[in-house]
Every structure is written in C-alpha cells, then in structure tokens.
CSV table of C-alpha atoms in Angstrom, one decimal:
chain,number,residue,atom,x,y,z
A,79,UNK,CA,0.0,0.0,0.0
A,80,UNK,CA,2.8,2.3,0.6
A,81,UNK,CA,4.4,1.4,-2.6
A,82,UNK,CA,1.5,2.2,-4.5
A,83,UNK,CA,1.0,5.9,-2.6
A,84,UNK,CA,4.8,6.5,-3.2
A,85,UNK,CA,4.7,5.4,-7.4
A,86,UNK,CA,1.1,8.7,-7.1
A,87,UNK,CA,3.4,10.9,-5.6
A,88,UNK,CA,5.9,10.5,-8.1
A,89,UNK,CA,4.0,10.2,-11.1
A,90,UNK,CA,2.0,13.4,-9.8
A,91,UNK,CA,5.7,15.6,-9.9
A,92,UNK,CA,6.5,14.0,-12.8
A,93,UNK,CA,3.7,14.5,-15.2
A,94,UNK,CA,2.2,18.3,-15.0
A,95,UNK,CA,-0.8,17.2,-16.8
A,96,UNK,CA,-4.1,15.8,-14.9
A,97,UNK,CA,-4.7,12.3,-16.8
A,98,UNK,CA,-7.8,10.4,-16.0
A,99,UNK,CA,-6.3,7.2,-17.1
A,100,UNK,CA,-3.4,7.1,-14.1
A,101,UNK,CA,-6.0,8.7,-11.8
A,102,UNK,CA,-8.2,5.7,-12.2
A,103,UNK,CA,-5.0,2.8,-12.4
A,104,UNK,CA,-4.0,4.3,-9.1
A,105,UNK,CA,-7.1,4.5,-6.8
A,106,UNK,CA,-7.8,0.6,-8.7
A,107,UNK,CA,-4.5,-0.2,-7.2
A,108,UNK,CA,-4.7,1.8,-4.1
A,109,UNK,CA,-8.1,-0.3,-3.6
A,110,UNK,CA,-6.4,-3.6,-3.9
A,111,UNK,CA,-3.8,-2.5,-1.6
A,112,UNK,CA,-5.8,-1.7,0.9
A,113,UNK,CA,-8.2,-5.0,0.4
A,114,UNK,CA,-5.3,-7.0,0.3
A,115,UNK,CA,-4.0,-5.4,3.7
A,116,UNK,CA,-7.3,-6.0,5.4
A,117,UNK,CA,-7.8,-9.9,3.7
A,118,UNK,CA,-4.3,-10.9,5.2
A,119,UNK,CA,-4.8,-9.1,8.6
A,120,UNK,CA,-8.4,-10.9,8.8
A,121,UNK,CA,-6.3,-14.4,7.5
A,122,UNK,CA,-4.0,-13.8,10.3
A,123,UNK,CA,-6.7,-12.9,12.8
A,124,UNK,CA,-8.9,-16.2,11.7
A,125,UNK,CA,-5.7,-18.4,11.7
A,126,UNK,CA,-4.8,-17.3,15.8
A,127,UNK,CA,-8.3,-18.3,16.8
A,128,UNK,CA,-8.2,-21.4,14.8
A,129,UNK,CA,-5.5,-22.4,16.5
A,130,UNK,CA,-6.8,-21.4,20.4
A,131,UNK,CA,-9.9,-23.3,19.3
A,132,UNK,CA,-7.8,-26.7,18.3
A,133,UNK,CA,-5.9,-26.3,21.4
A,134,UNK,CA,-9.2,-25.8,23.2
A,135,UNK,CA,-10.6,-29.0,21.8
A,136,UNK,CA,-7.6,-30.8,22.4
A,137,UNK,CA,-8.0,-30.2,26.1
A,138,UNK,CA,-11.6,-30.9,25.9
A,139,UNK,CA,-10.8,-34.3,24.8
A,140,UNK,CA,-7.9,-35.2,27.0
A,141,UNK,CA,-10.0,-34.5,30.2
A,142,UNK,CA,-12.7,-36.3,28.4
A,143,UNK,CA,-10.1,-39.6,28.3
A,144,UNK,CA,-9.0,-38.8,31.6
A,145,UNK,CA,-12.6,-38.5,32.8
A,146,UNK,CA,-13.3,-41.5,31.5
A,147,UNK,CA,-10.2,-43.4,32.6
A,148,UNK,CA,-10.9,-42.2,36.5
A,149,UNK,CA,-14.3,-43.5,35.9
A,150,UNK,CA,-13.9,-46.6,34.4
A,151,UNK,CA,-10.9,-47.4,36.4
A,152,UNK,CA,-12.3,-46.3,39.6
A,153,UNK,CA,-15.7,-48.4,38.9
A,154,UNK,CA,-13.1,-51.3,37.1
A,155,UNK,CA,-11.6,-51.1,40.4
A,156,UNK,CA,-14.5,-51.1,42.6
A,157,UNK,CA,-16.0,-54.1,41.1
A,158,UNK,CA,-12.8,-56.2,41.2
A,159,UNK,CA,-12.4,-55.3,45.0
A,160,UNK,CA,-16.0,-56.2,45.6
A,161,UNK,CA,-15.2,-59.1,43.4
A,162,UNK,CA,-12.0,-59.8,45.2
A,163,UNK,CA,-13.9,-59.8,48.7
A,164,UNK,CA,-16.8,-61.4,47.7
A,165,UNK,CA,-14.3,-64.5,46.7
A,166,UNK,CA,-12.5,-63.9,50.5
A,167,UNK,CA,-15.8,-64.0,52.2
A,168,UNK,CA,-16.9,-67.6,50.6
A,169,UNK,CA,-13.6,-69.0,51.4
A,170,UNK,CA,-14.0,-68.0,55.4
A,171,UNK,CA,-17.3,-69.7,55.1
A,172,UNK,CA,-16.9,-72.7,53.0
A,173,UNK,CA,-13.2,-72.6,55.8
A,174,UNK,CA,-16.0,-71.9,58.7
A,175,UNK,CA,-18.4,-75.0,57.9
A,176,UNK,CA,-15.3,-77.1,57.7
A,177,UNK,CA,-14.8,-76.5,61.2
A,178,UNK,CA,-18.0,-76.5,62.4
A,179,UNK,CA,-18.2,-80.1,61.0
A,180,UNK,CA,-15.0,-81.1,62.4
A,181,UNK,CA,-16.5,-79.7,65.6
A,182,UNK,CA,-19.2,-81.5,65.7
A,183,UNK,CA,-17.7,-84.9,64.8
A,184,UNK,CA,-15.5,-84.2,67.4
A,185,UNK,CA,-18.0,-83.1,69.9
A,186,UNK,CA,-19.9,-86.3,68.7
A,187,UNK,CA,-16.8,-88.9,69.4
A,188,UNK,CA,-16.5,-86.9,73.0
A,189,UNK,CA,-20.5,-87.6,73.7
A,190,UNK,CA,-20.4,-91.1,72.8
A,191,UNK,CA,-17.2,-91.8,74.7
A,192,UNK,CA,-18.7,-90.1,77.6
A,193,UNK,CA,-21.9,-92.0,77.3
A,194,UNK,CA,-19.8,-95.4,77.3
A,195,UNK,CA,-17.7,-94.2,80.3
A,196,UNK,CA,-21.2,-93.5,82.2
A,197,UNK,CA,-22.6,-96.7,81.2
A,198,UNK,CA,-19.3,-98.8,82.7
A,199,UNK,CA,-19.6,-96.6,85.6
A,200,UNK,CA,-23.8,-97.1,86.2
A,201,UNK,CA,-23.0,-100.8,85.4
A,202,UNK,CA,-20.4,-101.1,88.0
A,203,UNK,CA,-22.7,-99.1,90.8
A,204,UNK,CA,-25.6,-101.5,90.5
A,205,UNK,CA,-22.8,-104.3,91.0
C-alpha cells in the first residue's frame, strides 16, 4: 500500500498534466492495496483463533479420556475389589463349615465316649 502511494506521488511531480487514465489505475490499485492489507490481517486474525480453538478441543478431549479413565478405572476397580472380597468372604465360610463339622464330629466322638464311660460306671454301681 505504501508502494503504490509512493509510485502517485511520483508520477504526480512528474507529469504536470491531470490524466484520467493514471488517476483511475491508481485509486484501482490503491483499492487492492488496501483489500489485500485487510484480507491478510483478517487471514491472520482467523488463523490465531483457529489455532486457540484446536488447542481448546484438544483439552476438551484429553480431560474427556482422563474422565473417563478415572471413571472406568475407579468403577473397574471397585468391582474387582468387591469381586476380590466377595471371593474372600466364601472361602472364610466354605473354611468356617469345615470347622463346624470337624467340631461337631469331634463333639460327637466326645458324647459317645462319655456316654460309654457312664454306662461302665452305672453298670459297676448297680454291682
């Protein structure tokens, strides 16, 4: 633009007649100039928020993954635990009826070994 304002000035000094013909070649030129200025400083303008909205979308979607990762992971992680102590919980009890039933044979042998050692003993008191 300042090109085209410097070649009017000096084709103004240099010609002392007023031609219609430059007049209308320079303000065509002038006008390009200037749309040409204000289509790159718009290009320009455009391209910087083009490139705040990818980096705006790009943060969008990471915290979307990471969202989703704490979520999945912490219910993943959740379930497995519950999973895990739900498996713990049938092993004390399937461990717990072993004992009662090794308890209660026991308890059984003792009862019937006490009942035999009554028996001897009634039998020898109505001797």
């Amino acid at each position: 633009m300042l090109k085209v304002s410097q070649e009017s000035h000096v084709n103004e000094r240099a010609q002392g007649l007023h031609d219609f013909r430059s007049e209308t070649n320079y303000h065509a030129k002038k006008f390009y100039a200037q749309r040409n200025v204000y289509l790159t400083g718009f290009t320009l303008f455009l391209s910087m928020i083009l490139a705040r909205t990818h980096s705006l979308v790009l943060d969008l979607i990471n915290a979307q993954e990471e969202l989703a990762a704490n979520v999945g992971g912490s219910e993943g992680g959740a379930g497995s635990s519950i999973v895990s102590s739900d498996k713990k919980h049938q092993e004390e009890i399937q461990t717990m009826k072993k004992q009662m039933q090794q308890q209660q044979a026991e308890y059984n042998r003792l009862s019937d070994e006490l009942a035999k050692a009554q028996s001897a003993v009634s039998d020898k008191k109505s001797d």
